[in-house]
PDB file of C-alpha atoms in Angstrom:
ATOM      1  CA  THR E   3      15.352  21.706   7.203  1.00 91.00           C
ATOM      2  CA  ARG E   4      17.449  25.177   6.365  1.00 91.00           C
ATOM      3  CA  HIS E   5      20.325  22.919   5.628  1.00 91.00           C
ATOM      4  CA  THR E   6      18.498  20.340   3.249  1.00 93.00           C
ATOM      5  CA  GLN E   7      15.758  21.202   1.640  1.00 96.00           C
ATOM      6  CA  ILE E   8      15.331  23.272  -1.551  1.00 97.00           C
ATOM      7  CA  ASN E   9      12.586  25.630  -2.073  1.00 98.00           C
ATOM      8  CA  VAL E  10      11.544  25.684  -5.711  1.00 98.00           C
ATOM      9  CA  GLY E  11       9.812  28.788  -6.926  1.00 98.00           C
ATOM     10  CA  PRO E  12       7.114  29.072  -9.570  1.00 98.00           C
ATOM     11  CA  ASN E  13       7.789  29.036 -13.372  1.00 98.00           C
ATOM     12  CA  THR E  14      10.922  27.168 -12.592  1.00 98.00           C
ATOM     13  CA  THR E  15      12.671  24.238 -14.772  1.00 98.00           C
ATOM     14  CA  ILE E  16      15.380  21.965 -13.321  1.00 98.00           C
ATOM     15  CA  VAL E  17      17.110  19.981 -15.735  1.00 98.00           C
ATOM     16  CA  GLY E  18      19.858  17.863 -14.426  1.00 97.00           C
ATOM     17  CA  LEU E  19      23.406  17.154 -16.815  1.00 97.00           C
ATOM     18  CA  ARG E  20      24.050  13.562 -17.202  1.00 94.00           C
ATOM     19  CA  GLY E  21      24.941  12.326 -13.844  1.00 95.00           C
ATOM     20  CA  ALA E  22      23.356  14.629 -12.140  1.00 97.00           C
ATOM     21  CA  THR E  23      22.764  13.891  -8.134  1.00 97.00           C
ATOM     22  CA  LEU E  24      21.099  15.464  -5.438  1.00 97.00           C
ATOM     23  CA  THR E  25      22.109  13.580  -2.023  1.00 96.00           C
ATOM     24  CA  GLY E  26      20.578  13.964   1.143  1.00 94.00           C
ATOM     25  CA  LEU E  27      18.149  16.800  -0.081  1.00 96.00           C
ATOM     26  CA  THR E  28      14.543  17.551  -0.458  1.00 96.00           C
ATOM     27  CA  LEU E  29      13.155  19.526  -3.283  1.00 97.00           C
ATOM     28  CA  MET E  30      10.001  21.336  -2.078  1.00 98.00           C
ATOM     29  CA  ILE E  31       7.546  22.442  -4.750  1.00 98.00           C
ATOM     30  CA  ASP E  32       5.348  24.195  -2.119  1.00 98.00           C
ATOM     31  CA  SER E  33       2.867  27.208  -3.711  1.00 98.00           C
ATOM     32  CA  ALA E  34       4.847  27.218  -6.731  1.00 98.00           C
ATOM     33  CA  ASP E  35       2.794  26.620  -9.843  1.00 98.00           C
ATOM     34  CA  ASN E  36       4.385  25.549 -13.187  1.00 98.00           C
ATOM     35  CA  VAL E  37       7.261  23.504 -12.360  1.00 98.00           C
ATOM     36  CA  ILE E  38       9.504  21.010 -14.325  1.00 98.00           C
ATOM     37  CA  VAL E  39      11.867  18.585 -12.805  1.00 98.00           C
ATOM     38  CA  ARG E  40      13.510  16.062 -15.213  1.00 98.00           C
ATOM     39  CA  ASN E  41      16.947  14.163 -15.085  1.00 98.00           C
ATOM     40  CA  VAL E  42      18.076  14.146 -11.742  1.00 98.00           C
ATOM     41  CA  THR E  43      19.022  11.212  -9.565  1.00 98.00           C
ATOM     42  CA  PHE E  44      17.415  11.922  -5.753  1.00 98.00           C
ATOM     43  CA  ASP E  45      19.999   9.771  -3.737  1.00 96.00           C
ATOM     44  CA  ASP E  46      19.485   9.175   0.149  1.00 89.00           C
ATOM     45  CA  ALA E  47      17.130  12.177   1.475  1.00 88.00           C
ATOM     46  CA  ARG E  48      17.711  10.909   4.946  1.00 90.00           C
ATOM     47  CA  ASP E  49      16.046  12.563   8.138  1.00 88.00           C
ATOM     48  CA  CYS E  50      18.895  12.524  11.179  1.00 87.00           C
ATOM     49  CA  PHE E  51      16.256  12.428  13.868  1.00 89.00           C
ATOM     50  CA  PRO E  52      13.349  10.618  12.883  1.00 91.00           C
ATOM     51  CA  ALA E  53      10.286  10.770  15.262  1.00 93.00           C
ATOM     52  CA  TRP E  54       8.866   8.275  17.481  1.00 94.00           C
ATOM     53  CA  SER E  55       5.164   7.886  17.095  1.00 92.00           C
ATOM     54  CA  PRO E  56       3.630   5.782  19.767  1.00 92.00           C
ATOM     55  CA  THR E  57      -0.116   5.679  18.172  1.00 91.00           C
ATOM     56  CA  ASP E  58       1.407   4.922  14.764  1.00 87.00           C
ATOM     57  CA  GLY E  59       0.164   1.326  14.219  1.00 83.00           C
ATOM     58  CA  GLU E  60      -0.587  -1.194  16.836  1.00 87.00           C
ATOM     59  CA  SER E  61       3.176  -0.741  18.314  1.00 88.00           C
ATOM     60  CA  GLY E  62       4.274   2.167  17.280  1.00 92.00           C
ATOM     61  CA  ASN E  63       6.621   3.484  14.521  1.00 90.00           C
ATOM     62  CA  TRP E  64       9.646   5.816  13.356  1.00 91.00           C
ATOM     63  CA  ASN E  65       8.604   8.183  11.144  1.00 90.00           C
ATOM     64  CA  SER E  66      10.697  10.755   9.292  1.00 90.00           C
ATOM     65  CA  GLN E  67      10.214  14.174   7.815  1.00 89.00           C
ATOM     66  CA  TYR E  68      11.667  14.875   4.532  1.00 93.00           C
ATOM     67  CA  ASP E  69      10.858  13.436   0.937  1.00 94.00           C
ATOM     68  CA  GLN E  70      12.878  13.428  -1.925  1.00 97.00           C
ATOM     69  CA  VAL E  71      10.188  15.618  -3.681  1.00 98.00           C
ATOM     70  CA  SER E  72       7.370  17.110  -2.036  1.00 98.00           C
ATOM     71  CA  VAL E  73       4.918  18.927  -4.314  1.00 98.00           C
ATOM     72  CA  ARG E  74       2.154  20.828  -1.944  1.00 98.00           C
ATOM     73  CA  ARG E  75      -0.406  23.598  -2.865  1.00 98.00           C
ATOM     74  CA  SER E  76       0.982  23.545  -6.398  1.00 98.00           C
ATOM     75  CA  GLU E  77      -0.581  22.891 -10.198  1.00 98.00           C
ATOM     76  CA  ASN E  78       1.023  22.105 -13.252  1.00 98.00           C
ATOM     77  CA  VAL E  79       4.044  20.178 -11.817  1.00 98.00           C
ATOM     78  CA  TRP E  80       6.019  17.684 -14.270  1.00 98.00           C
ATOM     79  CA  VAL E  81       8.331  15.392 -12.945  1.00 98.00           C
ATOM     80  CA  ASP E  82       9.861  13.274 -15.709  1.00 98.00           C
ATOM     81  CA  HIS E  83      12.986  11.185 -16.299  1.00 98.00           C
ATOM     82  CA  ASN E  84      14.377  11.061 -12.829  1.00 98.00           C
ATOM     83  CA  THR E  85      15.655   8.197 -10.641  1.00 98.00           C
ATOM     84  CA  PHE E  86      14.757   8.066  -7.000  1.00 98.00           C
ATOM     85  CA  THR E  87      16.697   5.495  -4.816  1.00 96.00           C
ATOM     86  CA  ASP E  88      18.383   5.460  -0.940  1.00 92.00           C
ATOM     87  CA  GLY E  89      21.410   4.426  -2.442  1.00 89.00           C
ATOM     88  CA  ASP E  90      23.977   2.710   0.004  1.00 89.00           C
ATOM     89  CA  ASN E  91      21.826   3.643   3.211  1.00 88.00           C
ATOM     90  CA  PRO E  92      18.517   1.711   2.583  1.00 85.00           C
ATOM     91  CA  ASP E  93      15.775   1.624   5.849  1.00 84.00           C
ATOM     92  CA  SER E  94      16.231  -2.269   5.949  1.00 83.00           C
ATOM     93  CA  ALA E  95      20.083  -1.895   7.093  1.00 85.00           C
ATOM     94  CA  GLN E  96      18.805   0.301   9.871  1.00 88.00           C
ATOM     95  CA  PRO E  97      18.907  -0.708  13.407  1.00 89.00           C
ATOM     96  CA  VAL E  98      15.807  -1.586  15.418  1.00 92.00           C
ATOM     97  CA  HIS E  99      14.896   0.763  18.183  1.00 92.00           C
ATOM     98  CA  PHE E 100      11.599   0.038  20.273  1.00 90.00           C
ATOM     99  CA  GLY E 101      10.768  -2.992  18.579  1.00 89.00           C
ATOM    100  CA  ARG E 102      10.428  -1.066  15.320  1.00 88.00           C
ATOM    101  CA  PRO E 103      12.885  -0.190  12.498  1.00 84.00           C
ATOM    102  CA  TYR E 104      14.685   3.273  12.794  1.00 90.00           C
ATOM    103  CA  GLN E 105      13.093   4.335   9.405  1.00 88.00           C
ATOM    104  CA  VAL E 106      15.257   7.641   8.279  1.00 89.00           C
ATOM    105  CA  HIS E 107      13.533   8.141   5.046  1.00 90.00           C
ATOM    106  CA  ASP E 108       9.885   9.366   3.963  1.00 90.00           C
ATOM    107  CA  GLY E 109       8.299   9.268   0.503  1.00 92.00           C
ATOM    108  CA  SER E 110      10.132   9.572  -3.137  1.00 96.00           C
ATOM    109  CA  LEU E 111       7.391  11.823  -4.175  1.00 98.00           C
ATOM    110  CA  ASP E 112       4.387  12.927  -2.421  1.00 98.00           C
ATOM    111  CA  VAL E 113       1.845  15.229  -3.468  1.00 98.00           C
ATOM    112  CA  THR E 114      -0.451  16.680  -0.652  1.00 97.00           C
ATOM    113  CA  HIS E 115      -2.003  19.637   0.533  1.00 96.00           C
ATOM    114  CA  THR E 116      -4.589  20.658  -2.192  1.00 97.00           C
ATOM    115  CA  ALA E 117      -1.750  20.470  -4.974  1.00 98.00           C
ATOM    116  CA  SER E 118      -3.012  19.186  -8.549  1.00 98.00           C
ATOM    117  CA  LEU E 119      -2.160  18.755 -12.417  1.00 98.00           C
ATOM    118  CA  VAL E 120       1.001  16.744 -11.492  1.00 98.00           C
ATOM    119  CA  THR E 121       2.316  14.328 -13.706  1.00 98.00           C
ATOM    120  CA  ALA E 122       4.861  11.486 -13.167  1.00 98.00           C
ATOM    121  CA  SER E 123       6.587  10.085 -16.214  1.00 98.00           C
ATOM    122  CA  PHE E 124       9.338   7.886 -17.044  1.00 98.00           C
ATOM    123  CA  ASN E 125      10.718   7.689 -13.402  1.00 98.00           C
ATOM    124  CA  ARG E 126      12.664   5.133 -12.016  1.00 98.00           C
ATOM    125  CA  PHE E 127      11.773   4.164  -8.187  1.00 98.00           C
ATOM    126  CA  VAL E 128      14.281   1.619  -6.685  1.00 96.00           C
ATOM    127  CA  GLY E 129      14.504  -0.284  -3.339  1.00 90.00           C
ATOM    128  CA  ARG E 130      12.824   2.400  -1.392  1.00 91.00           C
ATOM    129  CA  ASP E 131       9.953   1.957   1.143  1.00 90.00           C
ATOM    130  CA  LYS E 132       7.438   4.452   1.525  1.00 92.00           C
ATOM    131  CA  LEU E 133       6.827   5.501  -2.078  1.00 95.00           C
ATOM    132  CA  MET E 134       4.249   8.434  -3.101  1.00 98.00           C
ATOM    133  CA  LEU E 135       1.498   9.529  -0.802  1.00 97.00           C
ATOM    134  CA  ILE E 136      -1.553  11.587  -2.682  1.00 98.00           C
ATOM    135  CA  GLY E 137      -3.096  13.131   0.284  1.00 96.00           C
ATOM    136  CA  SER E 138      -1.829  14.055   3.368  1.00 90.00           C
ATOM    137  CA  SER E 139      -5.170  13.346   5.571  1.00 92.00           C
ATOM    138  CA  ASN E 140      -8.208  11.709   5.791  1.00 94.00           C
ATOM    139  CA  THR E 141      -9.958  14.537   6.738  1.00 92.00           C
ATOM    140  CA  VAL E 142     -12.811  15.960   4.291  1.00 93.00           C
ATOM    141  CA  GLY E 143     -11.743  19.572   3.175  1.00 93.00           C
ATOM    142  CA  PRO E 144      -9.975  21.437   0.972  1.00 94.00           C
ATOM    143  CA  ASP E 145      -8.494  18.072  -0.868  1.00 96.00           C
ATOM    144  CA  VAL E 146     -11.834  17.063  -2.254  1.00 95.00           C
ATOM    145  CA  GLY E 147     -11.594  18.071  -6.068  1.00 94.00           C
ATOM    146  CA  ARG E 148      -7.638  18.540  -5.859  1.00 97.00           C
ATOM    147  CA  LEU E 149      -4.742  15.668  -5.953  1.00 98.00           C
ATOM    148  CA  ASN E 150      -5.483  14.958  -9.857  1.00 98.00           C
ATOM    149  CA  VAL E 151      -2.136  13.260 -10.616  1.00 98.00           C
ATOM    150  CA  THR E 152      -1.099  11.314 -13.728  1.00 98.00           C
ATOM    151  CA  LEU E 153       1.679   8.537 -13.126  1.00 98.00           C
ATOM    152  CA  HIS E 154       2.653   6.523 -16.744  1.00 98.00           C
ATOM    153  CA  HIS E 155       5.573   4.711 -18.132  1.00 98.00           C
ATOM    154  CA  ASN E 156       7.339   4.909 -14.240  1.00 98.00           C
ATOM    155  CA  VAL E 157       9.612   1.717 -13.136  1.00 98.00           C
ATOM    156  CA  PHE E 158       8.947   0.858  -9.587  1.00 98.00           C
ATOM    157  CA  ASP E 159      11.644  -1.906  -9.019  1.00 97.00           C
ATOM    158  CA  GLY E 160      11.558  -3.592  -5.507  1.00 94.00           C
ATOM    159  CA  VAL E 161       9.920  -0.844  -3.453  1.00 94.00           C
ATOM    160  CA  LEU E 162       7.459  -1.834  -0.882  1.00 94.00           C
ATOM    161  CA  GLN E 163       4.493   0.079  -0.646  1.00 95.00           C
ATOM    162  CA  ARG E 164       2.637   3.469  -1.593  1.00 97.00           C
ATOM    163  CA  LEU E 165       3.077   3.064  -5.146  1.00 98.00           C
ATOM    164  CA  PRO E 166       0.974   4.905  -4.795  1.00 98.00           C
ATOM    165  CA  ARG E 167      -1.307   5.418  -1.957  1.00 98.00           C
ATOM    166  CA  VAL E 168      -4.343   7.608  -2.671  1.00 98.00           C
ATOM    167  CA  ARG E 169      -6.836  10.096  -0.958  1.00 97.00           C
ATOM    168  CA  PHE E 170      -9.294  11.784  -3.041  1.00 96.00           C
ATOM    169  CA  GLY E 171      -7.825  12.736  -6.168  1.00 94.00           C
ATOM    170  CA  GLN E 172      -8.478  11.544  -9.882  1.00 98.00           C
ATOM    171  CA  VAL E 173      -5.385   9.327 -10.141  1.00 98.00           C
ATOM    172  CA  ASP E 174      -4.488   8.141 -13.734  1.00 98.00           C
ATOM    173  CA  ILE E 175      -2.090   4.722 -13.290  1.00 98.00           C
ATOM    174  CA  TYR E 176      -0.967   3.485 -16.859  1.00 98.00           C
ATOM    175  CA  ASN E 177       1.681   1.681 -18.203  1.00 98.00           C
ATOM    176  CA  ASN E 178       3.674   1.366 -15.335  1.00 98.00           C
ATOM    177  CA  TYR E 179       6.231  -1.271 -14.763  1.00 98.00           C
ATOM    178  CA  TYR E 180       6.046  -2.990 -11.261  1.00 98.00           C
ATOM    179  CA  ARG E 181       8.966  -5.386 -10.295  1.00 98.00           C
ATOM    180  CA  LEU E 182       7.913  -6.200  -6.481  1.00 97.00           C
ATOM    181  CA  SER E 183       9.626  -8.663  -4.493  1.00 94.00           C
ATOM    182  CA  GLY E 184      11.020  -9.053  -0.671  1.00 83.00           C
ATOM    183  CA  GLU E 185       9.379  -9.878   2.680  1.00 83.00           C
ATOM    184  CA  GLY E 186       8.594  -6.189   3.529  1.00 89.00           C
ATOM    185  CA  PHE E 187       6.433  -5.996   0.204  1.00 95.00           C
ATOM    186  CA  GLU E 188       3.045  -4.451   1.547  1.00 95.00           C
ATOM    187  CA  TYR E 189       0.916  -3.676  -1.307  1.00 98.00           C
ATOM    188  CA  ALA E 190       1.117  -1.517  -4.850  1.00 98.00           C
ATOM    189  CA  ILE E 191      -1.979   0.640  -4.960  1.00 98.00           C
ATOM    190  CA  GLY E 192      -3.883   2.056  -2.089  1.00 98.00           C
ATOM    191  CA  VAL E 193      -7.375   3.018  -2.316  1.00 98.00           C
ATOM    192  CA  GLY E 194      -7.899   5.809   0.380  1.00 98.00           C
ATOM    193  CA  VAL E 195     -10.732   8.002   1.622  1.00 97.00           C
ATOM    194  CA  GLN E 196     -13.064   9.281  -1.679  1.00 97.00           C
ATOM    195  CA  SER E 197      -9.846   8.365  -3.711  1.00 98.00           C
ATOM    196  CA  ALA E 198     -10.491   7.820  -7.753  1.00 98.00           C
ATOM    197  CA  VAL E 199      -7.748   5.534  -9.108  1.00 98.00           C
ATOM    198  CA  TYR E 200      -8.117   4.455 -12.493  1.00 98.00           C
ATOM    199  CA  ALA E 201      -5.275   1.686 -13.474  1.00 98.00           C
ATOM    200  CA  GLN E 202      -4.717   0.461 -16.911  1.00 98.00           C
ATOM    201  CA  ASN E 203      -2.271  -1.602 -18.972  1.00 98.00           C
ATOM    202  CA  ASN E 204       0.242  -1.612 -16.188  1.00 98.00           C
ATOM    203  CA  TYR E 205       2.669  -4.862 -16.013  1.00 98.00           C
ATOM    204  CA  PHE E 206       3.272  -6.488 -12.751  1.00 98.00           C
ATOM    205  CA  THR E 207       6.077  -8.931 -12.037  1.00 98.00           C
ATOM    206  CA  LEU E 208       5.708 -10.665  -8.622  1.00 98.00           C
ATOM    207  CA  GLY E 209       8.490 -12.346  -6.728  1.00 96.00           C
ATOM    208  CA  SER E 210       7.918 -15.543  -4.681  1.00 95.00           C
ATOM    209  CA  GLY E 211       4.936 -15.177  -2.118  1.00 94.00           C
ATOM    210  CA  ILE E 212       3.161 -12.231  -3.866  1.00 97.00           C
ATOM    211  CA  THR E 213       0.069 -12.396  -5.752  1.00 97.00           C
ATOM    212  CA  ALA E 214      -2.102 -10.566  -7.479  1.00 98.00           C
ATOM    213  CA  ALA E 215      -4.645 -10.322  -4.634  1.00 98.00           C
ATOM    214  CA  ASP E 216      -1.825  -8.696  -2.662  1.00 98.00           C
ATOM    215  CA  LEU E 217      -1.685  -5.674  -5.028  1.00 98.00           C
ATOM    216  CA  LEU E 218      -4.443  -3.080  -3.672  1.00 98.00           C
ATOM    217  CA  TYR E 219      -5.192  -1.979  -0.261  1.00 98.00           C
ATOM    218  CA  ASP E 220      -8.193  -0.956   1.481  1.00 98.00           C
ATOM    219  CA  TRP E 221      -7.014   2.518   2.998  1.00 97.00           C
ATOM    220  CA  SER E 222     -10.716   3.224   3.810  1.00 97.00           C
ATOM    221  CA  GLY E 223     -11.675   3.514  -0.075  1.00 97.00           C
ATOM    222  CA  THR E 224     -14.760   2.190  -1.998  1.00 98.00           C
ATOM    223  CA  ALA E 225     -13.624   1.792  -5.655  1.00 98.00           C
ATOM    224  CA  ILE E 226     -11.003   1.944  -8.036  1.00 98.00           C
ATOM    225  CA  THR E 227     -11.021   1.081 -11.845  1.00 98.00           C
ATOM    226  CA  THR E 228      -8.572  -1.680 -13.440  1.00 98.00           C
ATOM    227  CA  ARG E 229      -8.399  -2.588 -16.726  1.00 98.00           C
ATOM    228  CA  GLY E 230      -6.176  -4.485 -19.027  1.00 98.00           C
ATOM    229  CA  ASN E 231      -3.354  -5.002 -16.340  1.00 98.00           C
ATOM    230  CA  TRP E 232      -0.911  -7.827 -16.690  1.00 98.00           C
ATOM    231  CA  VAL E 233       0.548  -9.828 -13.877  1.00 98.00           C
ATOM    232  CA  HIS E 234       3.567 -12.601 -13.764  1.00 98.00           C
ATOM    233  CA  GLU E 235       3.811 -14.349 -10.502  1.00 97.00           C
ATOM    234  CA  ALA E 236       6.692 -16.331  -9.563  1.00 94.00           C
ATOM    235  CA  GLY E 237       6.046 -19.857 -11.273  1.00 92.00           C
ATOM    236  CA  ARG E 238       3.366 -19.342 -13.446  1.00 95.00           C
ATOM    237  CA  LEU E 239       3.043 -17.617 -17.282  1.00 97.00           C
ATOM    238  CA  PRO E 240       2.214 -13.646 -17.607  1.00 97.00           C
ATOM    239  CA  ARG E 241      -1.576 -13.461 -17.866  1.00 98.00           C
ATOM    240  CA  GLY E 242      -4.532 -10.808 -18.020  1.00 98.00           C
ATOM    241  CA  VAL E 243      -5.760  -9.931 -14.275  1.00 98.00           C
ATOM    242  CA  ASP E 244      -8.769  -8.032 -13.042  1.00 98.00           C
ATOM    243  CA  LEU E 245      -6.817  -6.587 -10.433  1.00 98.00           C
ATOM    244  CA  VAL E 246     -10.169  -5.685  -8.284  1.00 98.00           C
ATOM    245  CA  ALA E 247     -11.629  -9.219  -8.751  1.00 98.00           C
ATOM    246  CA  ALA E 248      -8.221 -10.963  -7.454  1.00 98.00           C
ATOM    247  CA  TYR E 249      -8.534  -8.186  -4.508  1.00 98.00           C
ATOM    248  CA  ASN E 250     -12.073  -9.375  -3.767  1.00 98.00           C
ATOM    249  CA  ALA E 251     -11.723 -13.184  -3.946  1.00 98.00           C
ATOM    250  CA  GLN E 252      -9.506 -12.911  -0.908  1.00 97.00           C
ATOM    251  CA  HIS E 253     -10.446  -9.659   1.202  1.00 98.00           C
ATOM    252  CA  ASP E 254     -13.564  -8.230   2.608  1.00 96.00           C
ATOM    253  CA  PRO E 255     -15.340  -5.730   2.429  1.00 97.00           C
ATOM    254  CA  ASP E 256     -15.327  -5.754  -1.645  1.00 98.00           C
ATOM    255  CA  LEU E 257     -13.818  -2.754  -3.672  1.00 98.00           C
ATOM    256  CA  SER E 258     -16.253  -1.433  -6.354  1.00 98.00           C
ATOM    257  CA  PRO E 259     -14.780  -2.156  -9.905  1.00 98.00           C
ATOM    258  CA  ASP E 260     -15.979   1.212 -10.694  1.00 98.00           C
ATOM    259  CA  ALA E 261     -14.219   4.452  -9.888  1.00 98.00           C
ATOM    260  CA  GLY E 262     -16.699   6.648 -11.552  1.00 97.00           C
ATOM    261  CA  TRP E 263     -14.269   8.462 -14.189  1.00 97.00           C
ATOM    262  CA  THR E 264     -12.527   7.840 -17.392  1.00 97.00           C
ATOM    263  CA  PRO E 265      -9.120   9.717 -18.045  1.00 96.00           C
ATOM    264  CA  THR E 266      -9.136  12.122 -21.150  1.00 92.00           C
ATOM    265  CA  LEU E 267      -5.618  14.044 -20.691  1.00 88.00           C
ATOM    266  CA  ARG E 268      -3.274  11.549 -22.046  1.00 92.00           C
ATOM    267  CA  THR E 269      -0.414  11.773 -24.432  1.00 83.00           C
ATOM    268  CA  GLY E 270       0.246   9.422 -27.043  1.00 86.00           C
ATOM    269  CA  PRO E 271      -1.516   5.819 -27.323  1.00 91.00           C
ATOM    270  CA  VAL E 272      -1.415   3.309 -24.613  1.00 96.00           C
ATOM    271  CA  LEU E 273       0.415   0.644 -24.981  1.00 97.00           C
ATOM    272  CA  PRO E 274      -0.793  -2.789 -24.466  1.00 98.00           C
ATOM    273  CA  ALA E 275       0.237  -4.522 -21.285  1.00 98.00           C
ATOM    274  CA  PRO E 276       2.747  -7.050 -22.495  1.00 98.00           C
ATOM    275  CA  LEU E 277       5.177  -4.533 -24.147  1.00 98.00           C
ATOM    276  CA  VAL E 278       5.533  -2.199 -20.981  1.00 98.00           C
ATOM    277  CA  PRO E 279       8.277  -4.291 -19.472  1.00 98.00           C
ATOM    278  CA  LEU E 280      10.976  -3.646 -22.427  1.00 97.00           C
ATOM    279  CA  THR E 281       9.456  -0.161 -23.335  1.00 96.00           C
ATOM    280  CA  VAL E 282       9.794   1.246 -19.952  1.00 98.00           C
ATOM    281  CA  GLN E 283      12.787  -0.154 -18.597  1.00 97.00           C
ATOM    282  CA  ALA E 284      15.033   0.929 -21.574  1.00 97.00           C
ATOM    283  CA  LEU E 285      13.346   4.454 -21.167  1.00 97.00           C
ATOM    284  CA  ALA E 286      12.760   5.353 -17.612  1.00 98.00           C
ATOM    285  CA  GLY E 287      15.200   7.190 -15.224  1.00 98.00           C
ATOM    286  CA  ALA E 288      17.825   9.721 -15.091  1.00 98.00           C
ATOM    287  CA  ASN E 289      20.634   9.528 -17.924  1.00 97.00           C
ATOM    288  CA  ARG E 290      18.175   8.365 -20.378  1.00 96.00           C
ATOM    289  CA  LEU E 291      17.474  11.924 -22.105  1.00 94.00           C
ATOM    290  CA  PRO E 292      19.911  13.296 -24.945  1.00 88.00           C
ATOM    291  CA  LEU E 293      21.558  15.726 -22.766  1.00 79.00           C
TER     292      LEU E 293
END
């Protein structure tokens, strides 16, 4: 950790020059309010010593410690126009030990431990497995009333799960572009304990074998609001889809279509979903700002 973790202090702005890349490193934003991170490529924040967790899942799993960016116990954090990737070291290329893939990466951008008022905008997440965990535990406690996060105009390209996975927080997800494919795909938005997700005008392009019913996952949550989202399934024309209805048609128990709140803290108009792919792909990611 001493060699790979960069601790970011409060009232700090990090702006990468063109081509700026952090390889094998973690930005830790812990107890640090008022932080901005822009225009950086985060590449391969690998854990050289993953831990075997025998009780994780039916047969155990390998788990890594380091996120590319971790936000904990902090407020007013803006993560904008960055790229998150595993580069030439994807988890899919790792060997298998104890019957499970030797996973050397954790999240791209995790928001946990009572952090709140976090915005991730115009970022590009490419070819990763676990992406964004909002809330680190199912235990009811200090996270209640916290973990309020906005995700807008991000590209999720070839990523497999936690896009995001949410516990407790009010999370506003709008105008994001999802390009999802591959045998390892698990779900897009995870509905966790006491979560209140509002997903509006996002666009999902789905590879073979993935349908609109696969986009949500019930992690012991009860409700999610989905409005104006479009889905382009392989072999079908793009269309507006009620994501909750699509999920409920194939899964039990049903999710409620009302998360109980409406977002008010947004900048600028919300794009119609059909305009999202072209607009967001042109603007999201590092090296798109005029620096």
